Amino acid sequence: MRKIIYSLLLMIVSLTGACTFNNVAINQEADNQDGKVFLNEVYKKISTKDFDEVDTLVGDSLKQLAGSHGISKLLKFINTKVGSCKNYKISDLYIRNIAGNTNEISYNYKLKVTYQKGTIDEIIGFRRQNGGSIKINSYHAYSDLLIH
């Protein structure tokens, strides 16, 4: 009987150790404030046409997808089409904070960005893993102004 009890206890302990524990929080104000600080840093560099410096803020996964200077090339293209960046306004946001065995915060902002020749809709995403630095992991700009 004791062997059965000890076997059951050992099995419960081993199963508990294999489980993952994560808590997910959506759109916490503290996370939004951190995201806004980084967002301001990114768009300050875009406004001052320091496009190569923006590449230093890009995460590895986006660099593999777009190339090591892909984002700066895209930003230069946008700048030649619509002029300098004047300001931006956050239209929507979605921030997901996962804490526990996995620690990751993803920041997603939908923006209306005003340039010299008009306004462009942009979506930019950031990610912070395990308390490290925030990095850009997605960027999308769309407008008829970029086509003509």
mmCIF file with all atom_site columns, C-alpha atoms in Angstrom:
data_model
loop_
_atom_site.group_PDB
_atom_site.id
_atom_site.type_symbol
_atom_site.label_atom_id
_atom_site.label_alt_id
_atom_site.label_comp_id
_atom_site.label_asym_id
_atom_site.label_entity_id
_atom_site.label_seq_id
_atom_site.pdbx_PDB_ins_code
_atom_site.Cartn_x
_atom_site.Cartn_y
_atom_site.Cartn_z
_atom_site.occupancy
_atom_site.B_iso_or_equiv
_atom_site.pdbx_formal_charge
_atom_site.auth_seq_id
_atom_site.auth_comp_id
_atom_site.auth_asym_id
_atom_site.auth_atom_id
_atom_site.pdbx_PDB_model_num
ATOM 1   C CA . MET A 1 1   ? 0.000  0.000  0.000   1.00 0.00 ? 1   MET A CA 1
ATOM 2   C CA . ARG A 1 2   ? 2.839  2.383  0.838   1.00 0.00 ? 2   ARG A CA 1
ATOM 3   C CA . LYS A 1 3   ? 4.469  1.680  -2.513  1.00 0.00 ? 3   LYS A CA 1
ATOM 4   C CA . ILE A 1 4   ? 1.270  2.654  -4.281  1.00 0.00 ? 4   ILE A CA 1
ATOM 5   C CA . ILE A 1 5   ? 0.973  5.908  -2.290  1.00 0.00 ? 5   ILE A CA 1
ATOM 6   C CA . TYR A 1 6   ? 4.621  6.802  -2.910  1.00 0.00 ? 6   TYR A CA 1
ATOM 7   C CA . SER A 1 7   ? 4.239  5.956  -6.601  1.00 0.00 ? 7   SER A CA 1
ATOM 8   C CA . LEU A 1 8   ? 1.154  8.155  -6.871  1.00 0.00 ? 8   LEU A CA 1
ATOM 9   C CA . LEU A 1 9   ? 2.890  11.034 -5.054  1.00 0.00 ? 9   LEU A CA 1
ATOM 10  C CA . LEU A 1 10  ? 5.938  10.723 -7.279  1.00 0.00 ? 10  LEU A CA 1
ATOM 11  C CA . MET A 1 11  ? 3.743  10.702 -10.368 1.00 0.00 ? 11  MET A CA 1
ATOM 12  C CA . ILE A 1 12  ? 1.811  13.791 -9.218  1.00 0.00 ? 12  ILE A CA 1
ATOM 13  C CA . VAL A 1 13  ? 5.006  15.691 -8.450  1.00 0.00 ? 13  VAL A CA 1
ATOM 14  C CA . SER A 1 14  ? 6.564  14.796 -11.801 1.00 0.00 ? 14  SER A CA 1
ATOM 15  C CA . LEU A 1 15  ? 3.424  15.770 -13.708 1.00 0.00 ? 15  LEU A CA 1
ATOM 16  C CA . THR A 1 16  ? 3.196  19.068 -11.844 1.00 0.00 ? 16  THR A CA 1
ATOM 17  C CA . GLY A 1 17  ? 6.806  19.856 -12.724 1.00 0.00 ? 17  GLY A CA 1
ATOM 18  C CA . ALA A 1 18  ? 6.117  19.291 -16.415 1.00 0.00 ? 18  ALA A CA 1
ATOM 19  C CA . CYS A 1 19  ? 3.245  21.768 -16.550 1.00 0.00 ? 19  CYS A CA 1
ATOM 20  C CA . THR A 1 20  ? 3.699  25.328 -17.680 1.00 0.00 ? 20  THR A CA 1
ATOM 21  C CA . PHE A 1 21  ? 2.239  28.208 -15.750 1.00 0.00 ? 21  PHE A CA 1
ATOM 22  C CA . ASN A 1 22  ? 1.522  31.425 -17.596 1.00 0.00 ? 22  ASN A CA 1
ATOM 23  C CA . ASN A 1 23  ? -0.605 34.428 -16.810 1.00 0.00 ? 23  ASN A CA 1
ATOM 24  C CA . VAL A 1 24  ? -1.786 36.566 -19.722 1.00 0.00 ? 24  VAL A CA 1
ATOM 25  C CA . ALA A 1 25  ? -2.734 40.223 -19.333 1.00 0.00 ? 25  ALA A CA 1
ATOM 26  C CA . ILE A 1 26  ? -4.088 42.386 -22.143 1.00 0.00 ? 26  ILE A CA 1
ATOM 27  C CA . ASN A 1 27  ? -3.531 46.153 -22.594 1.00 0.00 ? 27  ASN A CA 1
ATOM 28  C CA . GLN A 1 28  ? -2.084 46.922 -19.163 1.00 0.00 ? 28  GLN A CA 1
ATOM 29  C CA . GLU A 1 29  ? -1.347 50.627 -18.818 1.00 0.00 ? 29  GLU A CA 1
ATOM 30  C CA . ALA A 1 30  ? 2.227  50.058 -17.562 1.00 0.00 ? 30  ALA A CA 1
ATOM 31  C CA . ASP A 1 31  ? 2.991  47.961 -20.648 1.00 0.00 ? 31  ASP A CA 1
ATOM 32  C CA . ASN A 1 32  ? 1.399  50.608 -22.878 1.00 0.00 ? 32  ASN A CA 1
ATOM 33  C CA . GLN A 1 33  ? 3.610  53.291 -21.328 1.00 0.00 ? 33  GLN A CA 1
ATOM 34  C CA . ASP A 1 34  ? 6.735  51.222 -22.073 1.00 0.00 ? 34  ASP A CA 1
ATOM 35  C CA . GLY A 1 35  ? 5.510  50.666 -25.620 1.00 0.00 ? 35  GLY A CA 1
ATOM 36  C CA . LYS A 1 36  ? 4.827  54.368 -26.140 1.00 0.00 ? 36  LYS A CA 1
ATOM 37  C CA . VAL A 1 37  ? 8.354  55.282 -25.005 1.00 0.00 ? 37  VAL A CA 1
ATOM 38  C CA . PHE A 1 38  ? 9.796  52.886 -27.589 1.00 0.00 ? 38  PHE A CA 1
ATOM 39  C CA . LEU A 1 39  ? 7.309  54.074 -30.225 1.00 0.00 ? 39  LEU A CA 1
ATOM 40  C CA . ASN A 1 40  ? 8.420  57.666 -29.633 1.00 0.00 ? 40  ASN A CA 1
ATOM 41  C CA . GLU A 1 41  ? 12.056 56.595 -29.994 1.00 0.00 ? 41  GLU A CA 1
ATOM 42  C CA . VAL A 1 42  ? 11.351 54.893 -33.325 1.00 0.00 ? 42  VAL A CA 1
ATOM 43  C CA . TYR A 1 43  ? 9.369  57.783 -34.801 1.00 0.00 ? 43  TYR A CA 1
ATOM 44  C CA . LYS A 1 44  ? 11.872 60.356 -33.549 1.00 0.00 ? 44  LYS A CA 1
ATOM 45  C CA . LYS A 1 45  ? 14.527 58.541 -35.591 1.00 0.00 ? 45  LYS A CA 1
ATOM 46  C CA . ILE A 1 46  ? 12.168 58.419 -38.590 1.00 0.00 ? 46  ILE A CA 1
ATOM 47  C CA . SER A 1 47  ? 11.383 62.146 -38.233 1.00 0.00 ? 47  SER A CA 1
ATOM 48  C CA . THR A 1 48  ? 15.085 63.034 -38.171 1.00 0.00 ? 48  THR A CA 1
ATOM 49  C CA . LYS A 1 49  ? 15.684 60.705 -41.161 1.00 0.00 ? 49  LYS A CA 1
ATOM 50  C CA . ASP A 1 50  ? 18.027 58.522 -39.122 1.00 0.00 ? 50  ASP A CA 1
ATOM 51  C CA . PHE A 1 51  ? 16.792 55.431 -40.960 1.00 0.00 ? 51  PHE A CA 1
ATOM 52  C CA . ASP A 1 52  ? 19.950 53.351 -40.471 1.00 0.00 ? 52  ASP A CA 1
ATOM 53  C CA . GLU A 1 53  ? 19.613 53.827 -36.724 1.00 0.00 ? 53  GLU A CA 1
ATOM 54  C CA . VAL A 1 54  ? 16.101 52.349 -36.899 1.00 0.00 ? 54  VAL A CA 1
ATOM 55  C CA . ASP A 1 55  ? 17.703 49.146 -38.212 1.00 0.00 ? 55  ASP A CA 1
ATOM 56  C CA . THR A 1 56  ? 19.440 48.763 -34.826 1.00 0.00 ? 56  THR A CA 1
ATOM 57  C CA . LEU A 1 57  ? 15.997 48.526 -33.196 1.00 0.00 ? 57  LEU A CA 1
ATOM 58  C CA . VAL A 1 58  ? 14.810 45.678 -35.442 1.00 0.00 ? 58  VAL A CA 1
ATOM 59  C CA . GLY A 1 59  ? 14.557 42.153 -34.026 1.00 0.00 ? 59  GLY A CA 1
ATOM 60  C CA . ASP A 1 60  ? 16.307 39.143 -35.534 1.00 0.00 ? 60  ASP A CA 1
ATOM 61  C CA . SER A 1 61  ? 13.152 37.536 -36.963 1.00 0.00 ? 61  SER A CA 1
ATOM 62  C CA . LEU A 1 62  ? 12.263 40.664 -38.959 1.00 0.00 ? 62  LEU A CA 1
ATOM 63  C CA . LYS A 1 63  ? 15.888 41.057 -40.100 1.00 0.00 ? 63  LYS A CA 1
ATOM 64  C CA . GLN A 1 64  ? 15.780 37.514 -41.486 1.00 0.00 ? 64  GLN A CA 1
ATOM 65  C CA . LEU A 1 65  ? 12.562 38.278 -43.311 1.00 0.00 ? 65  LEU A CA 1
ATOM 66  C CA . ALA A 1 66  ? 13.355 41.785 -44.630 1.00 0.00 ? 66  ALA A CA 1
ATOM 67  C CA . GLY A 1 67  ? 17.160 41.706 -44.686 1.00 0.00 ? 67  GLY A CA 1
ATOM 68  C CA . SER A 1 68  ? 19.562 43.466 -42.365 1.00 0.00 ? 68  SER A CA 1
ATOM 69  C CA . HIS A 1 69  ? 18.740 46.898 -43.871 1.00 0.00 ? 69  HIS A CA 1
ATOM 70  C CA . GLY A 1 70  ? 15.267 46.128 -45.183 1.00 0.00 ? 70  GLY A CA 1
ATOM 71  C CA . ILE A 1 71  ? 13.375 48.436 -42.818 1.00 0.00 ? 71  ILE A CA 1
ATOM 72  C CA . SER A 1 72  ? 15.664 51.414 -43.461 1.00 0.00 ? 72  SER A CA 1
ATOM 73  C CA . LYS A 1 73  ? 15.232 50.866 -47.230 1.00 0.00 ? 73  LYS A CA 1
ATOM 74  C CA . LEU A 1 74  ? 11.457 50.813 -46.793 1.00 0.00 ? 74  LEU A CA 1
ATOM 75  C CA . LEU A 1 75  ? 11.549 53.978 -44.671 1.00 0.00 ? 75  LEU A CA 1
ATOM 76  C CA . LYS A 1 76  ? 13.722 55.749 -47.267 1.00 0.00 ? 76  LYS A CA 1
ATOM 77  C CA . PHE A 1 77  ? 11.234 54.744 -49.986 1.00 0.00 ? 77  PHE A CA 1
ATOM 78  C CA . ILE A 1 78  ? 8.327  56.128 -47.940 1.00 0.00 ? 78  ILE A CA 1
ATOM 79  C CA . ASN A 1 79  ? 10.290 59.325 -47.333 1.00 0.00 ? 79  ASN A CA 1
ATOM 80  C CA . THR A 1 80  ? 10.902 59.851 -51.061 1.00 0.00 ? 80  THR A CA 1
ATOM 81  C CA . LYS A 1 81  ? 7.210  59.251 -51.848 1.00 0.00 ? 81  LYS A CA 1
ATOM 82  C CA . VAL A 1 82  ? 5.498  61.319 -49.143 1.00 0.00 ? 82  VAL A CA 1
ATOM 83  C CA . GLY A 1 83  ? 8.186  63.504 -47.577 1.00 0.00 ? 83  GLY A CA 1
ATOM 84  C CA . SER A 1 84  ? 9.303  63.821 -44.005 1.00 0.00 ? 84  SER A CA 1
ATOM 85  C CA . CYS A 1 85  ? 7.397  62.367 -41.071 1.00 0.00 ? 85  CYS A CA 1
ATOM 86  C CA . LYS A 1 86  ? 5.649  65.087 -39.086 1.00 0.00 ? 86  LYS A CA 1
ATOM 87  C CA . ASN A 1 87  ? 3.779  63.204 -36.337 1.00 0.00 ? 87  ASN A CA 1
ATOM 88  C CA . TYR A 1 88  ? 1.695  60.164 -35.564 1.00 0.00 ? 88  TYR A CA 1
ATOM 89  C CA . LYS A 1 89  ? -1.479 59.328 -33.699 1.00 0.00 ? 89  LYS A CA 1
ATOM 90  C CA . ILE A 1 90  ? -2.308 55.957 -32.164 1.00 0.00 ? 90  ILE A CA 1
ATOM 91  C CA . SER A 1 91  ? -5.601 54.668 -33.606 1.00 0.00 ? 91  SER A CA 1
ATOM 92  C CA . ASP A 1 92  ? -5.651 51.339 -31.822 1.00 0.00 ? 92  ASP A CA 1
ATOM 93  C CA . LEU A 1 93  ? -3.441 49.071 -29.768 1.00 0.00 ? 93  LEU A CA 1
ATOM 94  C CA . TYR A 1 94  ? -3.192 45.515 -28.577 1.00 0.00 ? 94  TYR A CA 1
ATOM 95  C CA . ILE A 1 95  ? -0.619 44.614 -25.951 1.00 0.00 ? 95  ILE A CA 1
ATOM 96  C CA . ARG A 1 96  ? -0.297 41.080 -24.613 1.00 0.00 ? 96  ARG A CA 1
ATOM 97  C CA . ASN A 1 97  ? 1.857  40.356 -21.562 1.00 0.00 ? 97  ASN A CA 1
ATOM 98  C CA . ILE A 1 98  ? 2.600  36.680 -20.896 1.00 0.00 ? 98  ILE A CA 1
ATOM 99  C CA . ALA A 1 99  ? 4.224  36.059 -17.507 1.00 0.00 ? 99  ALA A CA 1
ATOM 100 C CA . GLY A 1 100 ? 5.219  32.741 -15.991 1.00 0.00 ? 100 GLY A CA 1
ATOM 101 C CA . ASN A 1 101 ? 7.344  30.036 -17.559 1.00 0.00 ? 101 ASN A CA 1
ATOM 102 C CA . THR A 1 102 ? 7.341  32.223 -20.673 1.00 0.00 ? 102 THR A CA 1
ATOM 103 C CA . ASN A 1 103 ? 7.942  35.960 -20.232 1.00 0.00 ? 103 ASN A CA 1
ATOM 104 C CA . GLU A 1 104 ? 7.053  37.950 -23.319 1.00 0.00 ? 104 GLU A CA 1
ATOM 105 C CA . ILE A 1 105 ? 5.295  41.197 -24.089 1.00 0.00 ? 105 ILE A CA 1
ATOM 106 C CA . SER A 1 106 ? 4.033  41.915 -27.591 1.00 0.00 ? 106 SER A CA 1
ATOM 107 C CA . TYR A 1 107 ? 3.057  45.482 -28.476 1.00 0.00 ? 107 TYR A CA 1
ATOM 108 C CA . ASN A 1 108 ? 0.960  46.200 -31.573 1.00 0.00 ? 108 ASN A CA 1
ATOM 109 C CA . TYR A 1 109 ? 0.042  49.744 -32.566 1.00 0.00 ? 109 TYR A CA 1
ATOM 110 C CA . LYS A 1 110 ? -2.153 50.910 -35.425 1.00 0.00 ? 110 LYS A CA 1
ATOM 111 C CA . LEU A 1 111 ? -1.147 54.455 -36.348 1.00 0.00 ? 111 LEU A CA 1
ATOM 112 C CA . LYS A 1 112 ? -2.139 57.379 -38.522 1.00 0.00 ? 112 LYS A CA 1
ATOM 113 C CA . VAL A 1 113 ? 1.206  58.889 -39.506 1.00 0.00 ? 113 VAL A CA 1
ATOM 114 C CA . THR A 1 114 ? 1.272  62.354 -41.024 1.00 0.00 ? 114 THR A CA 1
ATOM 115 C CA . TYR A 1 115 ? 3.926  63.088 -43.631 1.00 0.00 ? 115 TYR A CA 1
ATOM 116 C CA . GLN A 1 116 ? 4.468  66.227 -45.729 1.00 0.00 ? 116 GLN A CA 1
ATOM 117 C CA . LYS A 1 117 ? 2.254  64.962 -48.566 1.00 0.00 ? 117 LYS A CA 1
ATOM 118 C CA . GLY A 1 118 ? -0.450 63.208 -46.555 1.00 0.00 ? 118 GLY A CA 1
ATOM 119 C CA . THR A 1 119 ? -1.378 60.607 -43.974 1.00 0.00 ? 119 THR A CA 1
ATOM 120 C CA . ILE A 1 120 ? -0.454 56.930 -44.097 1.00 0.00 ? 120 ILE A CA 1
ATOM 121 C CA . ASP A 1 121 ? -1.912 54.052 -42.080 1.00 0.00 ? 121 ASP A CA 1
ATOM 122 C CA . GLU A 1 122 ? 0.850  52.093 -40.393 1.00 0.00 ? 122 GLU A CA 1
ATOM 123 C CA . ILE A 1 123 ? 0.935  49.066 -38.135 1.00 0.00 ? 123 ILE A CA 1
ATOM 124 C CA . ILE A 1 124 ? 4.042  48.462 -36.066 1.00 0.00 ? 124 ILE A CA 1
ATOM 125 C CA . GLY A 1 125 ? 4.746  45.629 -33.672 1.00 0.00 ? 125 GLY A CA 1
ATOM 126 C CA . PHE A 1 126 ? 7.360  45.242 -30.960 1.00 0.00 ? 126 PHE A CA 1
ATOM 127 C CA . ARG A 1 127 ? 8.359  42.376 -28.724 1.00 0.00 ? 127 ARG A CA 1
ATOM 128 C CA . ARG A 1 128 ? 10.202 42.091 -25.422 1.00 0.00 ? 128 ARG A CA 1
ATOM 129 C CA . GLN A 1 129 ? 11.365 38.655 -24.305 1.00 0.00 ? 129 GLN A CA 1
ATOM 130 C CA . ASN A 1 130 ? 12.484 37.730 -20.797 1.00 0.00 ? 130 ASN A CA 1
ATOM 131 C CA . GLY A 1 131 ? 12.937 41.335 -19.678 1.00 0.00 ? 131 GLY A CA 1
ATOM 132 C CA . GLY A 1 132 ? 15.352 42.152 -22.522 1.00 0.00 ? 132 GLY A CA 1
ATOM 133 C CA . SER A 1 133 ? 15.195 45.197 -24.733 1.00 0.00 ? 133 SER A CA 1
ATOM 134 C CA . ILE A 1 134 ? 12.193 45.928 -26.930 1.00 0.00 ? 134 ILE A CA 1
ATOM 135 C CA . LYS A 1 135 ? 12.712 45.175 -30.624 1.00 0.00 ? 135 LYS A CA 1
ATOM 136 C CA . ILE A 1 136 ? 10.612 45.842 -33.730 1.00 0.00 ? 136 ILE A CA 1
ATOM 137 C CA . ASN A 1 137 ? 9.188  42.575 -35.044 1.00 0.00 ? 137 ASN A CA 1
ATOM 138 C CA . SER A 1 138 ? 6.683  43.848 -37.637 1.00 0.00 ? 138 SER A CA 1
ATOM 139 C CA . TYR A 1 139 ? 6.061  46.958 -39.731 1.00 0.00 ? 139 TYR A CA 1
ATOM 140 C CA . HIS A 1 140 ? 3.440  47.644 -42.353 1.00 0.00 ? 140 HIS A CA 1
ATOM 141 C CA . ALA A 1 141 ? 2.638  50.908 -44.141 1.00 0.00 ? 141 ALA A CA 1
ATOM 142 C CA . TYR A 1 142 ? -0.231 51.228 -46.582 1.00 0.00 ? 142 TYR A CA 1
ATOM 143 C CA . SER A 1 143 ? -1.664 54.134 -48.541 1.00 0.00 ? 143 SER A CA 1
ATOM 144 C CA . ASP A 1 144 ? -2.510 55.084 -52.121 1.00 0.00 ? 144 ASP A CA 1
ATOM 145 C CA . LEU A 1 145 ? 0.159  57.781 -51.702 1.00 0.00 ? 145 LEU A CA 1
ATOM 146 C CA . LEU A 1 146 ? 2.812  55.063 -51.868 1.00 0.00 ? 146 LEU A CA 1
ATOM 147 C CA . ILE A 1 147 ? 1.522  53.653 -55.146 1.00 0.00 ? 147 ILE A CA 1
ATOM 148 C CA . HIS A 1 148 ? 1.568  56.797 -57.291 1.00 0.00 ? 148 HIS A CA 1
#
